[in-house]
Every structure is written in C-alpha cells, then in structure tokens.
Amino acid sequence: MPVRIGVIGVGVMGGEHARLLAHEVSGSEVVAVFDVDPQRAGQVAAATGARSHDDPMVLVKDEQVDAVVVASSDPTHEQFVLAALAAAKPVLCEKPLAPDVAGCGRILDAEVELGRRLVSVGFMRRYDQGYRALKDVLDGGRVGRAVMLHCTHRNASIAPGLDSSALISGSAVHEIDIARWLLDEELTAVTVHTPRRGAGATGTQDPLFLVFESASGVLVDVEVFGNAGYGYEVRAELVADHGTVSLDSPPPTALRSDGGVARVVPADWRGRFAEAYRRELQDWVASVEAGTLPGTASAWDGYVATEVAQVGIRALETGQRQTLELREKPALYA
Ligand code: ISE
C-alpha cells in the first residue's frame, strides 16, 4: 500500500514536493492538499489526483492521510508540526522548523512527550551527492581531520527590501546545518562581517561574511550573497590535515563555441538541488513505510539551526562575536 500523504502549502516548494511525491517518488501518493490560495490548491489537487481541503487541521486528522508535508509559510510551521505530532503522524517540515527558538522548543517538548521521533526537517543538502561525497572523504580519513570549511552561497537575487537577517535565517541556515552534518559536531561561536554592499543590494546589507567556530576549533566561513546577479551558485571546500575536498559549481557541462567556453549556472536552488529534494522525499517515504528513522534532519537539528541562525543575527546586529549555548539535548535525539 502506498504511503498516503497530505501536503500543507502547495506554493513553490510544496507544489514541487507534491509533484515529486505523486509522480517521481515510489511508494507514495498525494491524497490531500491545502493552501491559503484555494485556486492553487485546486490546481495541485487536479495534477496529483488529491482532494483539496479547506482546513489544514482537518487534513492532518484525516484518516486517509498517513503522513504530512508542511511547506506553508514559515510562521505557520509550528502549529502544523504540533498537529501532526498530536495525531502521531510522521511529518516532513520545510526549513525552518520554526522561525523562533521558542517555537522549536515547543516542538521538541511535544516530540519528547510523545516518545517517538516523527519530525523531519527539509535540509535537503544532506541528500546532495556532492555534499555526501565530501562527507565520505572526510569520514574515510583520507585527508585527515577538518581544519576549515569555506562556503559560498549566492542567489541571483532575493525579494526586494528583504532584511539582511533573512540572508542568515533563510539562506546561510543551510550552511549552518550542513556544517554540523559534515563535521559531526556543534558550532560554538559566530562573527558576522559586512563588506561593502553589492550594487544589487536592496533593503539592507548584502552580502554578508559569517565565520563560525566549531567545538573542535574548525573554522567555517560562509559568504552569503543574496543579489549576486549572475545566477545561483553554492560551493564548498573542506580543508583538512593532508588535503582538501571541494564541491565545485556549476555542473561540469561546458559549451565551447565562438571562441569561448561557457557553463550554465542554475537560476535558483530548485534546479541545483532538484535531485537532492527527490532523494530526501524518497528516503522519508521509505522510512514511513518501514517505520524506521529517515536520514533527514531531526527536530533537534531544526532547533539547532534556528538557534544558531538567531545568534548569527545577533552577531550581525551587534557587530560582536557571539557564543552559542544550546539547550540540553534530550535522550530521544542521542
Ligand atoms: C531559499 O529559501 C532556500 O531555502 C534555498 O535553499 C537557499 O539556497 C536560498 O538562498 C533561500 O533563499
């Protein structure tokens, strides 16, 4: 029997998740969708064969729904994740788990109270083949221990007038999660530097240059550039004792013509990480079907990402290095 999935929020991300779950992920079907825009919900329902709900809480409780994907607006994530936990249904929540630490804490408390891990958070880079190969090299010991991790995260453009804090909470949050995952340790401090603003900067400061310190002394630097102009590009280079391993971009396909060589740079993250999203959903569905834990980020990872991002915003606002104090890690996430 396929896993019957309800999707809350079928905009850019949720609509793509619904399409993948209905047509490209095996073992799943989309049986229910909700969106604040009923017309959009109707279109996705028609394209996936699902029912369109007018109440997301009814969708969560629907006996025809085995598992829930939350891809609605960030401030609504907490209520829908808590509802899925109350219904004891597995839930995959797009990042962030919740925009604020208190909201993440309420979700952690609810999952600990339930005594079962049902929450997954959509940090899809953990499923990107490039990042997984980078982690395999590091874990295999071939280059020794990590010393530094250099990260580049550039968008062609972001919503006009977006505050700089969104570059941390909405974009660099991916580097926060992937650094913890690659290094298998916590980040302990953060400093944020503000170079001259790029010509495309709207709203406030853009780009930002963040420097995180890990518990073992690894430095993780992240250039996050919201209005880089030329395209979407994510790179990483891990520098270790005896060598480096890098995640280059854009893809190796090169066009040679008219005396030049050109490579296509993706327009945004959906093209660059399309396969990672599919793998993430496939792993999550397989784990729901088997009743096992998926390889996704957990609610704890979601909480830490939000906590670190909020401290990073404090470092930006104060211009001072900020240290990180996490809440005690419940045994459920050992
Ligand atoms: C966007 O919200 C995402 O989550 C993308 O993965 C990220 O690369 C982009 O910078 C964000 O704006």
mmCIF file of C-alpha atoms and ligand atoms in Angstrom:
data_model
loop_
_atom_site.group_PDB
_atom_site.id
_atom_site.type_symbol
_atom_site.label_atom_id
_atom_site.label_comp_id
_atom_site.label_asym_id
_atom_site.label_seq_id
_atom_site.Cartn_x
_atom_site.Cartn_y
_atom_site.Cartn_z
ATOM 1 C CA MET A 1 0.000 0.000 0.000
ATOM 2 C CA PRO A 2 1.490 3.402 -0.907
ATOM 3 C CA VAL A 3 2.047 5.945 1.877
ATOM 4 C CA ARG A 4 -0.860 8.400 1.674
ATOM 5 C CA ILE A 5 0.453 11.933 2.062
ATOM 6 C CA GLY A 6 -1.190 15.259 2.817
ATOM 7 C CA VAL A 7 0.649 18.428 1.781
ATOM 8 C CA ILE A 8 0.021 21.712 3.602
ATOM 9 C CA GLY A 9 1.166 24.654 1.484
ATOM 10 C CA VAL A 10 1.468 23.950 -2.265
ATOM 11 C CA GLY A 11 3.314 27.048 -3.404
ATOM 12 C CA VAL A 12 6.850 26.986 -4.854
ATOM 13 C CA MET A 13 8.271 24.305 -2.549
ATOM 14 C CA GLY A 14 5.097 22.458 -1.554
ATOM 15 C CA GLY A 15 3.840 22.275 -5.124
ATOM 16 C CA GLU A 16 7.121 20.694 -6.225
ATOM 17 C CA HIS A 17 7.069 18.273 -3.283
ATOM 18 C CA ALA A 18 3.510 17.253 -4.236
ATOM 19 C CA ARG A 19 4.554 16.711 -7.854
ATOM 20 C CA LEU A 20 7.564 14.595 -6.828
ATOM 21 C CA LEU A 21 5.542 12.547 -4.318
ATOM 22 C CA ALA A 22 2.808 11.891 -6.885
ATOM 23 C CA HIS A 23 4.958 11.155 -9.920
ATOM 24 C CA GLU A 24 8.653 10.548 -9.120
ATOM 25 C CA VAL A 25 8.855 9.020 -5.630
ATOM 26 C CA SER A 26 7.949 5.347 -5.359
ATOM 27 C CA GLY A 27 5.687 4.099 -2.591
ATOM 28 C CA SER A 28 3.744 7.317 -2.088
ATOM 29 C CA GLU A 29 0.596 9.030 -3.280
ATOM 30 C CA VAL A 30 -0.706 12.504 -2.530
ATOM 31 C CA VAL A 31 -4.253 12.177 -1.218
ATOM 32 C CA ALA A 32 -4.857 15.638 0.267
ATOM 33 C CA VAL A 33 -3.594 19.180 -0.200
ATOM 34 C CA PHE A 34 -4.286 22.545 1.445
ATOM 35 C CA ASP A 35 -3.215 26.047 0.515
ATOM 36 C CA VAL A 36 -4.290 29.516 1.588
ATOM 37 C CA ASP A 37 -4.937 30.071 -2.118
ATOM 38 C CA PRO A 38 -7.855 27.713 -2.900
ATOM 39 C CA GLN A 39 -7.275 28.047 -6.637
ATOM 40 C CA ARG A 40 -3.648 26.941 -6.277
ATOM 41 C CA ALA A 41 -4.753 24.055 -4.060
ATOM 42 C CA GLY A 42 -7.298 23.032 -6.688
ATOM 43 C CA GLN A 43 -4.686 23.070 -9.441
ATOM 44 C CA VAL A 44 -2.267 20.888 -7.455
ATOM 45 C CA ALA A 45 -5.114 18.576 -6.401
ATOM 46 C CA ALA A 46 -6.082 18.091 -10.040
ATOM 47 C CA ALA A 47 -2.454 17.484 -11.074
ATOM 48 C CA THR A 48 -1.864 14.895 -8.350
ATOM 49 C CA GLY A 49 -5.269 13.249 -8.000
ATOM 50 C CA ALA A 50 -5.595 14.515 -4.428
ATOM 51 C CA ARG A 51 -8.516 16.027 -2.561
ATOM 52 C CA SER A 52 -8.331 19.716 -1.809
ATOM 53 C CA HIS A 53 -9.003 20.522 1.849
ATOM 54 C CA ASP A 54 -10.198 23.906 3.080
ATOM 55 C CA ASP A 55 -8.951 23.285 6.636
ATOM 56 C CA PRO A 56 -5.324 22.155 7.231
ATOM 57 C CA MET A 57 -6.154 20.786 10.672
ATOM 58 C CA VAL A 58 -8.829 18.549 9.151
ATOM 59 C CA LEU A 59 -6.240 17.400 6.609
ATOM 60 C CA VAL A 60 -3.825 16.407 9.390
ATOM 61 C CA LYS A 61 -6.516 14.423 11.229
ATOM 62 C CA ASP A 62 -7.915 12.832 8.040
ATOM 63 C CA GLU A 63 -7.786 9.025 8.470
ATOM 64 C CA GLN A 64 -6.924 8.800 4.786
ATOM 65 C CA VAL A 65 -3.663 10.674 5.493
ATOM 66 C CA ASP A 66 -0.726 8.607 6.811
ATOM 67 C CA ALA A 67 1.947 11.340 6.787
ATOM 68 C CA VAL A 68 2.150 15.107 6.343
ATOM 69 C CA VAL A 69 4.424 17.501 4.457
ATOM 70 C CA VAL A 70 4.465 21.072 5.786
ATOM 71 C CA ALA A 71 5.548 23.634 3.186
ATOM 72 C CA SER A 72 3.392 26.581 4.202
ATOM 73 C CA SER A 73 4.722 29.975 5.264
ATOM 74 C CA ASP A 74 7.457 29.817 7.927
ATOM 75 C CA PRO A 75 5.383 31.244 10.835
ATOM 76 C CA THR A 76 2.746 28.514 10.354
ATOM 77 C CA HIS A 77 5.140 25.557 10.542
ATOM 78 C CA GLU A 78 4.937 25.128 14.325
ATOM 79 C CA GLN A 79 1.158 24.720 14.517
ATOM 80 C CA PHE A 80 1.049 22.134 11.745
ATOM 81 C CA VAL A 81 4.004 20.140 13.064
ATOM 82 C CA LEU A 82 2.435 20.100 16.540
ATOM 83 C CA ALA A 83 -0.878 18.942 14.993
ATOM 84 C CA ALA A 84 0.906 16.095 13.184
ATOM 85 C CA LEU A 85 2.569 15.050 16.451
ATOM 86 C CA ALA A 86 -0.803 15.167 18.223
ATOM 87 C CA ALA A 87 -2.134 12.842 15.507
ATOM 88 C CA ALA A 88 1.019 10.656 15.855
ATOM 89 C CA LYS A 89 1.753 11.057 12.131
ATOM 90 C CA PRO A 90 5.219 11.411 10.553
ATOM 91 C CA VAL A 91 5.780 14.955 9.329
ATOM 92 C CA LEU A 92 8.393 16.426 6.973
ATOM 93 C CA CYS A 93 8.617 20.172 7.576
ATOM 94 C CA GLU A 94 10.359 22.510 5.138
ATOM 95 C CA LYS A 95 13.028 24.614 6.819
ATOM 96 C CA PRO A 96 12.799 26.332 9.207
ATOM 97 C CA LEU A 97 11.215 24.015 11.767
ATOM 98 C CA ALA A 98 10.040 27.289 13.306
ATOM 99 C CA PRO A 99 11.434 30.815 12.817
ATOM 100 C CA ASP A 100 11.964 31.288 16.569
ATOM 101 C CA VAL A 101 13.739 29.204 19.205
ATOM 102 C CA ALA A 102 10.687 29.088 21.470
ATOM 103 C CA GLY A 103 8.595 27.530 18.717
ATOM 104 C CA CYS A 104 11.282 24.924 18.051
ATOM 105 C CA GLY A 105 11.394 24.217 21.780
ATOM 106 C CA ARG A 106 7.663 23.546 21.911
ATOM 107 C CA ILE A 107 8.023 21.038 19.078
ATOM 108 C CA LEU A 108 10.958 19.318 20.810
ATOM 109 C CA ASP A 109 8.965 19.119 24.054
ATOM 110 C CA ALA A 110 5.949 17.633 22.217
ATOM 111 C CA GLU A 111 8.043 15.011 20.414
ATOM 112 C CA VAL A 112 9.871 14.063 23.634
ATOM 113 C CA GLU A 113 6.493 13.793 25.382
ATOM 114 C CA LEU A 114 5.257 11.515 22.572
ATOM 115 C CA GLY A 115 8.432 9.435 22.966
ATOM 116 C CA ARG A 116 8.812 8.812 19.227
ATOM 117 C CA ARG A 117 10.745 10.702 16.542
ATOM 118 C CA LEU A 118 8.211 11.645 13.884
ATOM 119 C CA VAL A 119 9.572 15.044 12.808
ATOM 120 C CA SER A 120 11.893 15.513 9.826
ATOM 121 C CA VAL A 121 13.197 18.898 8.680
ATOM 122 C CA GLY A 122 13.846 19.603 4.988
ATOM 123 C CA PHE A 123 17.552 20.413 4.952
ATOM 124 C CA MET A 124 17.868 18.694 1.605
ATOM 125 C CA ARG A 125 21.620 19.310 1.081
ATOM 126 C CA ARG A 126 22.210 16.219 3.250
ATOM 127 C CA TYR A 127 20.915 14.296 0.213
ATOM 128 C CA ASP A 128 23.020 16.129 -2.377
ATOM 129 C CA GLN A 129 25.517 13.747 -3.940
ATOM 130 C CA GLY A 130 28.253 16.354 -3.873
ATOM 131 C CA TYR A 131 27.950 17.005 -0.157
ATOM 132 C CA ARG A 132 27.653 13.277 0.553
ATOM 133 C CA ALA A 133 30.858 12.606 -1.379
ATOM 134 C CA LEU A 134 32.575 15.376 0.578
ATOM 135 C CA LYS A 135 31.437 13.791 3.847
ATOM 136 C CA ASP A 136 32.536 10.318 2.697
ATOM 137 C CA VAL A 137 36.061 11.602 2.021
ATOM 138 C CA LEU A 138 36.244 13.301 5.409
ATOM 139 C CA ASP A 139 34.773 10.342 7.306
ATOM 140 C CA GLY A 140 37.067 7.954 5.407
ATOM 141 C CA GLY A 141 40.105 9.720 6.919
ATOM 142 C CA ARG A 142 41.886 10.075 3.563
ATOM 143 C CA VAL A 143 42.684 13.783 4.086
ATOM 144 C CA GLY A 144 42.914 13.732 7.870
ATOM 145 C CA ARG A 145 40.856 15.922 10.180
ATOM 146 C CA ALA A 146 38.969 19.037 9.061
ATOM 147 C CA VAL A 147 40.672 22.381 9.694
ATOM 148 C CA MET A 148 38.489 24.841 7.776
ATOM 149 C CA LEU A 149 35.340 24.785 5.655
ATOM 150 C CA HIS A 150 34.912 27.525 3.045
ATOM 151 C CA CYS A 151 31.333 28.046 1.823
ATOM 152 C CA THR A 152 29.849 30.198 -0.932
ATOM 153 C CA HIS A 153 26.114 30.673 -1.204
ATOM 154 C CA ARG A 154 24.933 33.062 -3.899
ATOM 155 C CA ASN A 155 21.439 33.815 -5.148
ATOM 156 C CA ALA A 156 20.903 35.660 -8.414
ATOM 157 C CA SER A 157 18.508 37.867 -6.474
ATOM 158 C CA ILE A 158 16.230 37.823 -3.442
ATOM 159 C CA ALA A 159 12.930 39.534 -2.680
ATOM 160 C CA PRO A 160 13.454 43.308 -2.856
ATOM 161 C CA GLY A 161 13.821 45.021 0.503
ATOM 162 C CA LEU A 162 14.474 41.779 2.393
ATOM 163 C CA ASP A 163 16.256 42.455 5.671
ATOM 164 C CA SER A 164 19.858 41.182 5.990
ATOM 165 C CA SER A 165 18.756 38.882 8.795
ATOM 166 C CA ALA A 166 16.915 36.801 6.167
ATOM 167 C CA LEU A 167 20.267 36.089 4.497
ATOM 168 C CA ILE A 168 21.166 34.262 7.711
ATOM 169 C CA SER A 169 17.833 32.714 8.744
ATOM 170 C CA GLY A 170 16.706 31.813 5.219
ATOM 171 C CA SER A 171 19.916 31.176 3.289
ATOM 172 C CA ALA A 172 23.037 30.680 5.438
ATOM 173 C CA VAL A 173 20.925 28.389 7.632
ATOM 174 C CA HIS A 174 21.691 25.691 5.056
ATOM 175 C CA GLU A 175 25.419 26.084 5.677
ATOM 176 C CA ILE A 176 24.750 26.007 9.434
ATOM 177 C CA ASP A 177 23.031 22.627 9.084
ATOM 178 C CA ILE A 178 25.418 21.148 6.530
ATOM 179 C CA ALA A 179 28.495 22.209 8.537
ATOM 180 C CA ARG A 180 27.159 20.398 11.625
ATOM 181 C CA TRP A 181 26.358 17.364 9.492
ATOM 182 C CA LEU A 182 29.728 17.289 7.694
ATOM 183 C CA LEU A 183 31.808 17.896 10.838
ATOM 184 C CA ASP A 184 29.532 15.886 13.154
ATOM 185 C CA GLU A 185 29.914 18.462 15.890
ATOM 186 C CA GLU A 186 28.296 21.615 17.195
ATOM 187 C CA LEU A 187 29.139 25.211 16.329
ATOM 188 C CA THR A 188 30.182 27.261 19.367
ATOM 189 C CA ALA A 189 30.569 30.877 18.211
ATOM 190 C CA VAL A 190 29.815 33.176 15.281
ATOM 191 C CA THR A 191 31.101 36.502 13.953
ATOM 192 C CA VAL A 192 29.494 38.386 11.049
ATOM 193 C CA HIS A 193 31.429 40.751 8.772
ATOM 194 C CA THR A 194 29.779 43.254 6.434
ATOM 195 C CA PRO A 195 31.720 44.039 3.253
ATOM 196 C CA ARG A 196 30.815 46.926 1.007
ATOM 197 C CA ARG A 197 27.257 46.404 -0.279
ATOM 198 C CA GLY A 198 26.929 44.859 -3.724
ATOM 199 C CA ALA A 199 25.420 47.027 -6.434
ATOM 200 C CA GLY A 200 22.337 44.811 -6.469
ATOM 201 C CA ALA A 201 21.712 45.137 -2.757
ATOM 202 C CA THR A 202 18.200 46.254 -1.859
ATOM 203 C CA GLY A 203 16.841 46.689 1.647
ATOM 204 C CA THR A 204 19.813 46.298 3.950
ATOM 205 C CA GLN A 205 23.336 44.817 3.975
ATOM 206 C CA ASP A 206 24.148 42.290 1.225
ATOM 207 C CA PRO A 207 26.464 40.291 1.052
ATOM 208 C CA LEU A 208 27.431 39.001 4.493
ATOM 209 C CA PHE A 209 30.549 37.073 5.533
ATOM 210 C CA LEU A 210 29.987 34.805 8.528
ATOM 211 C CA VAL A 211 32.682 32.952 10.471
ATOM 212 C CA PHE A 212 31.567 30.083 12.676
ATOM 213 C CA GLU A 213 33.800 28.246 15.170
ATOM 214 C CA SER A 214 33.196 24.562 15.870
ATOM 215 C CA ALA A 215 33.649 22.749 19.185
ATOM 216 C CA SER A 216 36.941 21.201 17.980
ATOM 217 C CA GLY A 217 38.247 24.508 16.572
ATOM 218 C CA VAL A 218 37.322 24.164 12.903
ATOM 219 C CA LEU A 219 36.544 27.497 11.244
ATOM 220 C CA VAL A 220 33.564 27.618 8.866
ATOM 221 C CA ASP A 221 33.316 30.729 6.730
ATOM 222 C CA VAL A 222 30.209 31.487 4.704
ATOM 223 C CA GLU A 223 29.850 34.118 2.006
ATOM 224 C CA VAL A 224 26.122 34.619 1.549
ATOM 225 C CA PHE A 225 25.215 36.953 -1.313
ATOM 226 C CA GLY A 226 21.529 37.493 -1.943
ATOM 227 C CA ASN A 227 21.845 39.655 -5.056
ATOM 228 C CA ALA A 228 24.907 38.204 -6.789
ATOM 229 C CA GLY A 229 23.229 38.901 -10.099
ATOM 230 C CA TYR A 230 24.706 36.197 -12.349
ATOM 231 C CA GLY A 231 22.909 33.097 -11.030
ATOM 232 C CA TYR A 232 22.527 30.643 -8.168
ATOM 233 C CA GLU A 233 25.786 29.108 -7.002
ATOM 234 C CA VAL A 234 26.685 27.031 -3.956
ATOM 235 C CA ARG A 235 30.268 25.883 -3.402
ATOM 236 C CA ALA A 236 32.200 24.374 -0.534
ATOM 237 C CA GLU A 237 35.807 23.433 0.102
ATOM 238 C CA LEU A 238 36.812 21.393 3.097
ATOM 239 C CA VAL A 239 40.454 21.959 4.090
ATOM 240 C CA ALA A 240 41.969 19.147 6.143
ATOM 241 C CA ASP A 241 45.338 17.991 7.539
ATOM 242 C CA HIS A 242 46.636 16.393 4.344
ATOM 243 C CA GLY A 243 44.480 17.769 1.546
ATOM 244 C CA THR A 244 41.216 19.371 0.551
ATOM 245 C CA VAL A 245 37.954 18.206 -0.980
ATOM 246 C CA SER A 246 35.695 20.643 -2.772
ATOM 247 C CA LEU A 247 32.153 20.828 -4.028
ATOM 248 C CA ASP A 248 32.520 22.823 -7.218
ATOM 249 C CA SER A 249 29.815 24.543 -9.163
ATOM 250 C CA PRO A 250 28.295 24.934 -11.706
ATOM 251 C CA PRO A 251 27.904 21.443 -13.201
ATOM 252 C CA PRO A 252 30.799 20.226 -15.412
ATOM 253 C CA THR A 253 28.843 20.571 -18.669
ATOM 254 C CA ALA A 254 30.694 23.143 -20.745
ATOM 255 C CA LEU A 255 29.621 24.758 -24.004
ATOM 256 C CA ARG A 256 32.512 25.592 -26.335
ATOM 257 C CA SER A 257 31.574 27.953 -29.139
ATOM 258 C CA ASP A 258 32.507 31.286 -30.682
ATOM 259 C CA GLY A 259 35.987 31.084 -29.220
ATOM 260 C CA GLY A 260 34.772 30.680 -25.671
ATOM 261 C CA VAL A 261 33.796 28.154 -23.016
ATOM 262 C CA ALA A 262 30.562 28.611 -21.042
ATOM 263 C CA ARG A 263 28.895 26.705 -18.236
ATOM 264 C CA VAL A 264 25.251 27.088 -17.264
ATOM 265 C CA VAL A 265 24.651 28.500 -13.804
ATOM 266 C CA PRO A 266 21.261 27.491 -12.348
ATOM 267 C CA ALA A 267 18.693 30.257 -11.871
ATOM 268 C CA ASP A 268 17.862 29.184 -8.325
ATOM 269 C CA TRP A 269 18.112 26.372 -5.781
ATOM 270 C CA ARG A 270 15.331 24.293 -7.281
ATOM 271 C CA GLY A 271 17.405 23.378 -10.305
ATOM 272 C CA ARG A 272 20.637 22.957 -8.381
ATOM 273 C CA PHE A 273 19.111 20.691 -5.704
ATOM 274 C CA ALA A 274 16.267 19.025 -7.642
ATOM 275 C CA GLU A 275 17.784 15.545 -7.204
ATOM 276 C CA ALA A 276 18.522 16.173 -3.526
ATOM 277 C CA TYR A 277 14.851 17.025 -2.905
ATOM 278 C CA ARG A 278 13.763 13.858 -4.705
ATOM 279 C CA ARG A 279 16.179 11.683 -2.721
ATOM 280 C CA GLU A 280 15.110 13.318 0.534
ATOM 281 C CA LEU A 281 11.425 12.610 -0.181
ATOM 282 C CA GLN A 282 12.176 9.056 -1.323
ATOM 283 C CA ASP A 283 14.130 8.303 1.858
ATOM 284 C CA TRP A 284 11.418 9.863 4.026
ATOM 285 C CA VAL A 285 8.615 7.856 2.328
ATOM 286 C CA ALA A 286 10.616 4.635 2.609
ATOM 287 C CA SER A 287 11.176 5.278 6.328
ATOM 288 C CA VAL A 288 7.472 5.990 6.903
ATOM 289 C CA GLU A 289 6.576 2.777 5.088
ATOM 290 C CA ALA A 290 9.133 0.749 7.111
ATOM 291 C CA GLY A 291 8.515 2.515 10.423
ATOM 292 C CA THR A 292 12.222 3.386 10.644
ATOM 293 C CA LEU A 293 14.076 6.686 11.163
ATOM 294 C CA PRO A 294 14.942 8.571 7.946
ATOM 295 C CA GLY A 295 18.337 10.141 7.296
ATOM 296 C CA THR A 296 16.750 13.578 7.360
ATOM 297 C CA ALA A 297 17.485 16.331 9.820
ATOM 298 C CA SER A 298 15.553 15.784 13.053
ATOM 299 C CA ALA A 299 13.580 18.244 15.164
ATOM 300 C CA TRP A 300 16.760 18.685 17.233
ATOM 301 C CA ASP A 301 18.685 19.647 14.078
ATOM 302 C CA GLY A 302 15.869 22.030 13.190
ATOM 303 C CA TYR A 303 16.060 23.630 16.631
ATOM 304 C CA VAL A 304 19.869 23.995 16.481
ATOM 305 C CA ALA A 305 19.708 25.556 13.015
ATOM 306 C CA THR A 306 17.223 28.161 14.220
ATOM 307 C CA GLU A 307 19.193 28.793 17.430
ATOM 308 C CA VAL A 308 22.472 29.292 15.553
ATOM 309 C CA ALA A 309 20.791 31.497 12.941
ATOM 310 C CA GLN A 310 19.266 33.701 15.637
ATOM 311 C CA VAL A 311 22.660 34.073 17.366
ATOM 312 C CA GLY A 312 24.161 34.874 13.969
ATOM 313 C CA ILE A 313 21.608 37.651 13.566
ATOM 314 C CA ARG A 314 22.628 38.947 16.999
ATOM 315 C CA ALA A 315 26.258 38.946 15.849
ATOM 316 C CA LEU A 316 25.222 40.921 12.758
ATOM 317 C CA GLU A 317 23.245 43.449 14.784
ATOM 318 C CA THR A 318 25.904 43.946 17.480
ATOM 319 C CA GLY A 319 28.989 43.633 15.293
ATOM 320 C CA GLN A 320 30.348 41.429 18.092
ATOM 321 C CA ARG A 321 31.394 37.763 18.226
ATOM 322 C CA GLN A 322 28.593 35.760 19.858
ATOM 323 C CA THR A 323 28.908 32.401 21.602
ATOM 324 C CA LEU A 324 26.334 29.664 21.301
ATOM 325 C CA GLU A 325 24.589 27.995 24.258
ATOM 326 C CA LEU A 326 22.247 25.183 23.211
ATOM 327 C CA ARG A 327 19.502 23.736 25.398
ATOM 328 C CA GLU A 328 20.163 20.286 26.865
ATOM 329 C CA LYS A 329 19.860 17.586 24.181
ATOM 330 C CA PRO A 330 17.045 15.142 25.047
ATOM 331 C CA ALA A 331 17.941 11.444 25.022
ATOM 332 C CA LEU A 332 15.424 10.947 22.196
ATOM 333 C CA TYR A 333 17.959 12.582 19.848
ATOM 334 C CA ALA A 334 21.099 10.843 21.143
HETATM 335 C C1 ISE B 1 15.811 29.678 -0.126
HETATM 336 O O1 ISE B 1 14.766 29.983 0.770
HETATM 337 C C2 ISE B 1 16.276 28.284 0.120
HETATM 338 O O2 ISE B 1 15.944 27.623 1.069
HETATM 339 C C3 ISE B 1 17.386 27.858 -0.750
HETATM 340 O O3 ISE B 1 17.747 26.505 -0.478
HETATM 341 C C4 ISE B 1 18.550 28.780 -0.481
HETATM 342 O O4 ISE B 1 19.657 28.405 -1.289
HETATM 343 C C5 ISE B 1 18.160 30.209 -0.804
HETATM 344 O O5 ISE B 1 19.255 31.068 -0.542
HETATM 345 C C6 ISE B 1 16.983 30.628 0.068
HETATM 346 O O6 ISE B 1 16.597 31.940 -0.293
#
